[in-house]
Coordinates of C-alpha atoms in Angstrom, one line a residue:
X1 CA 24.4 -5.2 -31.3
X2 CA 26.2 -4.6 -28.0
X3 CA 27.1 -1.1 -29.1
X4 CA 23.4 -0.4 -29.9
X5 CA 22.3 -1.6 -26.5
X6 CA 25.0 0.6 -24.8
X7 CA 23.9 3.7 -26.8
X8 CA 20.2 3.0 -26.0
X9 CA 21.0 2.6 -22.3
X10 CA 23.0 5.9 -22.3
X11 CA 19.9 7.6 -23.6
X12 CA 17.6 5.8 -21.0
X13 CA 17.5 7.6 -17.7
X14 CA 18.4 5.4 -14.8
X15 CA 15.6 5.6 -12.2
X16 CA 16.6 7.4 -8.9
X17 CA 15.5 4.3 -6.9
X18 CA 17.9 2.0 -8.8
X19 CA 20.6 0.3 -6.7
X20 CA 24.1 0.6 -8.2
X21 CA 26.5 -2.2 -7.3
X22 CA 30.3 -2.5 -7.7
X23 CA 31.1 -2.8 -11.4
X24 CA 33.9 -5.2 -10.6
X25 CA 31.5 -7.9 -9.4
X26 CA 31.4 -11.1 -11.4
X27 CA 27.9 -12.3 -10.5
X28 CA 24.9 -13.7 -12.3
X29 CA 21.7 -11.7 -12.7
X30 CA 20.0 -13.5 -9.8
X31 CA 23.0 -13.0 -7.6
X32 CA 23.0 -9.2 -8.4
X33 CA 19.3 -9.0 -7.5
X34 CA 19.9 -10.8 -4.1
X35 CA 22.9 -8.6 -3.4
X36 CA 20.8 -5.5 -4.2
X37 CA 18.1 -6.6 -1.8
X38 CA 20.6 -7.3 0.9
X39 CA 22.0 -3.8 0.4
X40 CA 18.5 -2.3 0.8
X41 CA 17.9 -4.3 4.0
X42 CA 21.2 -3.1 5.4
X43 CA 20.7 0.6 4.5
X44 CA 17.2 0.5 6.0
X45 CA 18.4 -1.3 9.1
X46 CA 15.8 -4.0 8.7
X47 CA 15.9 -7.1 10.8
X48 CA 14.9 -9.5 7.9
X49 CA 16.5 -12.5 6.4
X50 CA 16.4 -13.7 2.8
X51 CA 16.1 -17.4 2.2
X52 CA 16.2 -20.3 1.5
X53 CA 19.9 -20.3 2.2
X54 CA 20.7 -23.3 -0.1
X55 CA 18.7 -22.1 -3.1
X56 CA 18.8 -18.3 -2.8
X57 CA 20.7 -17.8 -6.0
X58 CA 18.7 -20.4 -8.0
X59 CA 16.7 -18.4 -10.6
X60 CA 14.1 -21.2 -10.8
X61 CA 13.2 -20.9 -7.1
X62 CA 11.2 -18.4 -5.1
X63 CA 12.8 -16.5 -2.3
X64 CA 11.4 -16.4 1.2
X65 CA 11.3 -13.0 3.0
X66 CA 9.7 -12.8 6.4
X67 CA 7.9 -16.1 5.6
X68 CA 6.4 -14.8 2.4
X69 CA 6.9 -16.7 -0.9
X70 CA 8.1 -14.3 -3.5
X71 CA 8.7 -15.1 -7.2
X72 CA 11.3 -12.9 -8.9
X73 CA 10.9 -12.1 -12.6
X74 CA 13.7 -10.3 -14.5
X75 CA 14.3 -8.2 -17.5
X76 CA 16.9 -5.8 -18.9
X77 CA 16.7 -2.2 -17.7
X78 CA 15.3 -1.0 -21.0
X79 CA 12.7 -3.7 -21.4
X80 CA 8.9 -3.2 -21.5
X81 CA 8.0 -6.8 -20.7
X82 CA 9.2 -9.7 -18.6
X83 CA 8.6 -13.4 -18.8
X84 CA 7.1 -15.2 -15.9
X85 CA 7.0 -19.0 -15.3
X86 CA 3.5 -20.3 -14.3
X87 CA 4.6 -23.9 -13.5
X88 CA 4.7 -23.6 -9.7
X89 CA 1.3 -21.8 -9.8
X90 CA -0.3 -24.9 -11.3
X91 CA 0.8 -27.0 -8.4
X92 CA -1.4 -26.9 -5.3
X93 CA 0.3 -24.9 -2.5
X94 CA 3.4 -24.0 -4.6
X95 CA 2.4 -20.7 -6.2
X96 CA 4.0 -17.4 -4.9
X97 CA 2.2 -14.9 -2.7
X98 CA 4.0 -11.9 -4.3
X99 CA 5.7 -11.4 -7.7
X100 CA 8.6 -9.0 -7.7
X101 CA 9.8 -7.5 -11.0
X102 CA 13.6 -6.7 -11.1
X103 CA 15.2 -4.9 -14.1
X104 CA 19.0 -5.5 -14.3
X105 CA 21.7 -3.9 -16.4
X106 CA 24.3 -6.7 -16.0
X107 CA 27.3 -4.9 -17.4
X108 CA 26.9 -1.8 -15.3
X109 CA 25.7 -3.7 -12.3
X110 CA 22.5 -1.7 -11.9
X111 CA 19.4 -3.3 -10.3
X112 CA 16.0 -1.5 -10.4
X113 CA 13.0 -3.0 -8.7
X114 CA 10.0 -1.9 -10.8
X115 CA 7.5 -3.1 -8.2
X116 CA 5.3 -6.0 -7.1
X117 CA 2.0 -7.7 -7.8
X118 CA 0.2 -9.8 -5.1
X119 CA -1.2 -13.1 -6.2
X120 CA -4.7 -11.6 -6.4
X121 CA -3.5 -8.6 -8.5
X122 CA -1.8 -11.0 -10.9
X123 CA -4.9 -13.1 -11.3
X124 CA -6.8 -9.9 -12.3
X125 CA -4.3 -9.4 -15.2
X126 CA -3.9 -12.9 -16.7
X127 CA -6.6 -14.4 -18.8
X128 CA -7.8 -18.0 -19.1
X129 CA -6.1 -18.5 -22.4
X130 CA -2.7 -17.5 -21.0
X131 CA -3.3 -19.7 -17.9
X132 CA -2.8 -22.8 -20.1
X133 CA 0.7 -21.8 -21.0
X134 CA 3.8 -22.5 -18.8
X135 CA 5.1 -19.0 -19.4
X136 CA 3.5 -15.6 -19.8
X137 CA 4.8 -12.3 -21.0
X138 CA 3.6 -9.5 -18.7
X139 CA 4.0 -5.7 -19.1
X140 CA 6.3 -4.2 -16.5
X141 CA 3.8 -1.3 -16.3
X142 CA 1.6 -3.7 -14.3
X143 CA 4.1 -3.5 -11.4
X144 CA 4.2 -0.6 -9.0
X145 CA 5.6 0.6 -5.7
X146 CA 9.2 -0.4 -6.2
X147 CA 11.1 -2.4 -3.6
X148 CA 9.5 -0.2 -0.9
X149 CA 6.1 -1.7 -1.5
X150 CA 7.6 -5.2 -1.2
X151 CA 9.0 -4.6 2.2
X152 CA 5.9 -2.8 3.3
X153 CA 3.8 -5.8 2.5
X154 CA 6.0 -8.4 4.1
X155 CA 6.4 -6.3 7.3
X156 CA 2.8 -5.2 7.8
X157 CA 0.9 -8.3 6.8
X158 CA 0.4 -11.7 8.3
X159 CA 1.4 -14.4 5.9
X160 CA -2.3 -15.6 5.8
X161 CA -3.3 -12.2 4.4
X162 CA -1.9 -13.0 0.9
X163 CA -3.0 -16.3 -0.7
X164 CA -0.7 -18.3 -2.9
X165 CA -1.2 -17.9 -6.6
X166 CA -3.3 -20.9 -7.8
X167 CA -4.1 -21.1 -11.5
X168 CA -6.0 -24.3 -11.1
X169 CA -8.6 -22.9 -8.6
X170 CA -11.7 -25.0 -8.1
X171 CA -15.2 -23.8 -8.8
X172 CA -17.5 -22.8 -5.9
X173 CA -19.6 -25.9 -6.5
X174 CA -16.6 -28.2 -6.0
X175 CA -15.6 -26.4 -2.8
X176 CA -19.1 -26.7 -1.5
X177 CA -19.2 -30.4 -2.2
X178 CA -15.9 -30.8 -0.3
X179 CA -17.3 -28.8 2.6
X180 CA -20.3 -31.1 2.8
X181 CA -18.1 -34.1 2.9
X182 CA -16.1 -32.7 5.8
X183 CA -19.0 -31.3 7.9
X184 CA -22.0 -33.1 9.1
X185 CA -25.1 -31.0 8.9
X186 CA -26.7 -32.1 12.2
X187 CA -28.1 -28.8 13.3
X188 CA -28.4 -25.1 12.6
X189 CA -25.3 -24.7 14.8
X190 CA -23.2 -26.5 12.2
X191 CA -24.6 -24.2 9.5
X192 CA -23.8 -21.3 11.7
X193 CA -20.2 -22.6 12.1
X194 CA -19.8 -22.7 8.3
X195 CA -21.0 -19.1 8.1
X196 CA -18.4 -18.1 10.6
X197 CA -15.7 -19.8 8.6
X198 CA -16.8 -18.1 5.4
X199 CA -17.3 -14.5 6.7
X200 CA -15.8 -14.5 10.2
X201 CA -13.1 -12.1 11.4
X202 CA -10.2 -14.5 10.5
X203 CA -11.2 -14.2 6.9
X204 CA -12.2 -10.6 6.9
X205 CA -9.1 -9.3 8.7
X206 CA -6.5 -10.6 6.1
X207 CA -8.6 -8.9 3.4
X208 CA -8.6 -5.6 5.3
X209 CA -4.9 -5.9 6.0
X210 CA -4.3 -6.5 2.4
X211 CA -6.2 -3.4 1.4
X212 CA -4.4 -1.3 4.1
X213 CA -0.9 -2.5 3.1
X214 CA -1.4 -1.2 -0.4
X215 CA -2.0 2.4 0.9
X216 CA 0.9 4.7 0.4
X217 CA 1.1 8.0 2.4
X218 CA 2.0 11.2 0.5
X219 CA 5.1 13.0 1.5
X220 CA 5.5 16.8 1.1
X221 CA 8.6 18.8 1.7
X222 CA 8.3 22.3 3.1
X223 CA 11.0 24.9 3.4
X224 CA 11.5 26.1 7.0
X225 CA 13.4 29.3 7.5
X226 CA 15.0 30.5 10.8
X227 CA 17.4 33.4 11.5
X228 CA 20.4 31.2 11.3
X229 CA 19.6 28.7 8.5
X230 CA 17.0 27.1 6.3
X231 CA 16.1 23.4 6.1
X232 CA 13.5 21.1 4.6
X233 CA 10.8 19.6 6.8
X234 CA 8.3 17.0 5.6
X235 CA 4.7 16.1 6.2
X236 CA 3.6 12.5 5.6
X237 CA -0.1 12.6 4.9
X238 CA -2.1 9.4 5.0
X239 CA -5.5 11.2 4.6
X240 CA -7.0 13.2 2.9
X241 CA -5.6 12.3 -0.5
X242 CA -4.0 15.3 -2.2
X243 CA -3.7 16.2 -5.8
X244 CA -1.2 18.8 -7.2
X245 CA -2.7 21.0 -9.9
X246 CA -1.0 22.5 -12.9
X247 CA -0.7 25.7 -11.0
X248 CA 1.1 23.8 -8.2
X249 CA -1.8 24.3 -5.8
X250 CA -2.7 21.3 -3.6
X251 CA -6.2 20.2 -3.3
X252 CA -8.2 17.2 -1.9
X253 CA -11.6 16.2 -3.0
X254 CA -13.7 15.4 0.1
X255 CA -16.4 12.7 -0.2
X256 CA -17.3 12.2 3.4
X257 CA -18.9 15.0 5.5
X258 CA -16.5 14.5 8.5
X259 CA -13.1 13.6 7.0
X260 CA -10.2 12.4 9.2
X261 CA -6.9 14.3 9.0
X262 CA -3.9 12.1 9.6
X263 CA -0.2 12.9 9.2
X264 CA 2.1 10.0 10.2
X265 CA 4.8 12.4 11.2
X266 CA 4.2 14.8 14.2
X267 CA 2.9 18.3 13.5
X268 CA 3.4 21.6 15.2
X269 CA 0.1 23.2 14.1
X270 CA -3.1 22.4 12.3
X271 CA -5.6 25.0 11.1
X272 CA -8.9 24.7 9.3
X273 CA -9.8 27.9 7.4
X274 CA -12.9 29.0 5.6
X275 CA -13.4 32.4 3.9
X276 CA -10.1 33.5 5.3
X277 CA -11.3 32.9 8.8
X278 CA -9.7 30.3 11.1
X279 CA -12.5 28.1 12.3
X280 CA -10.4 25.6 14.2
X281 CA -6.8 25.5 15.4
X282 CA -4.6 23.2 17.3
X283 CA -1.0 24.0 18.4
X284 CA 1.6 21.6 19.8
X285 CA 3.4 22.4 23.0
X286 CA 7.1 21.8 23.7
X287 CA 6.3 18.6 25.5
X288 CA 3.4 17.3 23.3
X289 CA 3.4 17.3 19.5
X290 CA 0.2 16.7 17.5
X291 CA 0.2 13.0 16.7
X292 CA -2.3 10.5 15.4
X293 CA -5.6 10.9 13.5
X294 CA -7.7 14.0 13.9
X295 CA -11.4 13.4 13.6
X296 CA -13.2 16.3 11.9
X297 CA -13.7 18.9 14.7
X298 CA -16.3 21.1 13.1
X299 CA -19.9 20.7 11.9
X300 CA -20.3 18.3 9.0
X301 CA -19.2 19.6 5.6
X302 CA -21.9 20.3 3.1
X303 CA -22.0 20.1 -0.7
X304 CA -20.2 23.0 -2.3
X305 CA -18.3 23.9 0.9
X306 CA -14.6 24.8 0.5
X307 CA -12.1 24.9 3.3
X308 CA -8.3 25.3 3.5
X309 CA -6.3 22.9 5.6
X310 CA -3.0 24.3 6.9
X311 CA -0.4 22.0 8.4
X312 CA 2.9 22.9 10.0
X313 CA 5.5 20.1 10.4
X314 CA 7.3 19.3 13.7
X315 CA 10.2 21.7 14.1
X316 CA 9.1 24.0 11.2
X317 CA 9.0 27.7 11.7
X318 CA 6.0 30.0 11.5
X319 CA 5.1 30.7 7.9
X320 CA 6.2 27.2 6.7
X321 CA 2.8 25.6 6.4
X322 CA 1.5 23.2 3.8
X323 CA -1.8 24.5 2.5
X324 CA -4.4 22.2 1.0
X325 CA -7.7 23.2 -0.5
X326 CA -10.5 20.9 0.7
X327 CA -13.0 20.8 -2.2
X328 CA -16.5 19.3 -2.5
X329 CA -18.7 19.3 -5.6
X330 CA -22.2 20.7 -5.4
X331 CA -23.7 17.9 -7.6
X332 CA -22.4 15.0 -5.5
X333 CA -23.9 14.0 -2.2
X334 CA -21.3 13.6 0.6
X335 CA -21.1 10.3 2.5
X336 CA -22.9 10.9 5.8
X337 CA -20.6 9.5 8.5
X338 CA -23.2 9.5 11.2
X339 CA -25.7 7.7 9.0
X340 CA -23.0 5.0 8.0
X341 CA -22.0 4.5 11.7
X342 CA -25.7 4.1 12.7
X343 CA -26.3 1.4 10.1
X344 CA -23.1 -0.4 11.1
X345 CA -24.2 -0.7 14.7
X346 CA -21.9 -2.7 17.0
X347 CA -21.0 -5.6 14.8
X348 CA -17.2 -6.0 14.4
X349 CA -17.5 -8.0 11.2
X350 CA -19.8 -5.4 9.6
X351 CA -17.4 -2.6 10.5
X352 CA -14.4 -4.6 9.1
X353 CA -16.3 -5.4 5.9
X354 CA -17.5 -1.8 5.4
X355 CA -14.0 -0.3 6.0
X356 CA -12.5 -2.7 3.5
X357 CA -15.2 -2.0 0.9
X358 CA -14.9 1.8 1.4
X359 CA -11.1 1.8 1.2
X360 CA -11.3 0.3 -2.3
X361 CA -13.9 2.9 -3.5
X362 CA -12.7 6.0 -1.6
X363 CA -9.6 5.6 0.7
X364 CA -10.5 8.7 2.8
X365 CA -13.9 7.5 3.7
X366 CA -12.6 4.1 4.6
X367 CA -9.9 5.5 6.8
X368 CA -12.4 7.9 8.4
X369 CA -14.4 4.9 9.4
X370 CA -11.4 3.0 10.6
X371 CA -10.3 5.8 13.0
X372 CA -13.9 6.7 14.1
X373 CA -14.3 7.0 17.8
X374 CA -17.6 5.1 17.3
X375 CA -15.8 2.0 15.9
X376 CA -16.3 -1.1 18.2
X377 CA -13.5 -2.3 20.3
X378 CA -11.8 -5.0 18.2
X379 CA -8.4 -6.5 18.3
X380 CA -8.5 -6.9 14.5
X381 CA -9.2 -3.2 13.9
X382 CA -6.6 -2.2 16.6
X383 CA -4.0 -4.3 14.8
X384 CA -4.7 -2.7 11.5
X385 CA -4.6 0.8 13.0
X386 CA -1.3 0.1 14.8
X387 CA 0.4 -1.3 11.6
X388 CA -1.0 1.6 9.5
X389 CA 0.4 4.2 11.9
X390 CA 4.1 3.1 11.6
X391 CA 6.0 6.2 10.6
X392 CA 8.6 4.4 8.4
X393 CA 5.8 4.0 5.8
X394 CA 6.9 7.5 4.9
X395 CA 10.4 6.4 3.8

């Protein structure tokens, strides 16, 4: 049986992101996982601590990372499913906020972090029948983002942004009865206070932060040639969202008439081209690179329009551009940014809610709203924009 597993593992490609530890180590599966996480933290030079110190290697316990409760589930490297315990999630306040899937090849000391699920994502997968069990088999294909997504979530979000997994959630009617017991309805002011609790910024902001944290920028390498050498430069594009076709041509489907362009890494040059004519161009200087979001600088895009977006990375030579075709479809109406902004008005809560809803439907429209110069001054929105603009999301 062991020989069969070894042969199967040899034929199974080890993921590039897998962490390979010293084969001489004599550690349990849980200890290997913790050691792999500590190695990742050290290599990324992150100032984060794993805990709790006295129970870190106990496979029945969650780990604490930057105050987030994380349940680890494990499987062999060649497995398709993993078993997850639901016991803690049936105890009020004990369920995890994040579930991390780790695949381990114990003999070769290889640890591969398949990805994570937030508590809300997990509840969207499990059904009522399985909730009655103490254990649940889950497909590892449900997990995504690897260990990078885990550390992105715990670094960018407030702990309140991700609720604990609660598989014994109460109905809306029960919650309302409890609210009525705690709050005396003496006036419309009290009712207004309840509305603020239910839809106020403290509730909306965590939802928006949760949506933002799941966004992953796209990284593109570009060869840059000089007289003395050649090297690879990269562009880290947050928006627009790019698709690589079979012919290796990059394109982005545009759904809003004034899309934002945003590379998290500095650029030397940006050009917008139509019918082989440069309609808009921005070039960095030796003292000032092109940084931050660029709101659409031309007239609104119309259905059927096609543009080419040309980006040159910081330090890249002329002729080393990344070219992206901006495509619209003649049968689909583009989102009218000015119309959306007009309807949103000056309400911070309305803006936050709209941005969050749009990001779920069309990331590019949501981000265009977030970085609009018409967005109201808001500490919540500013916090989201600051966290989103961290360049190490490109790692």
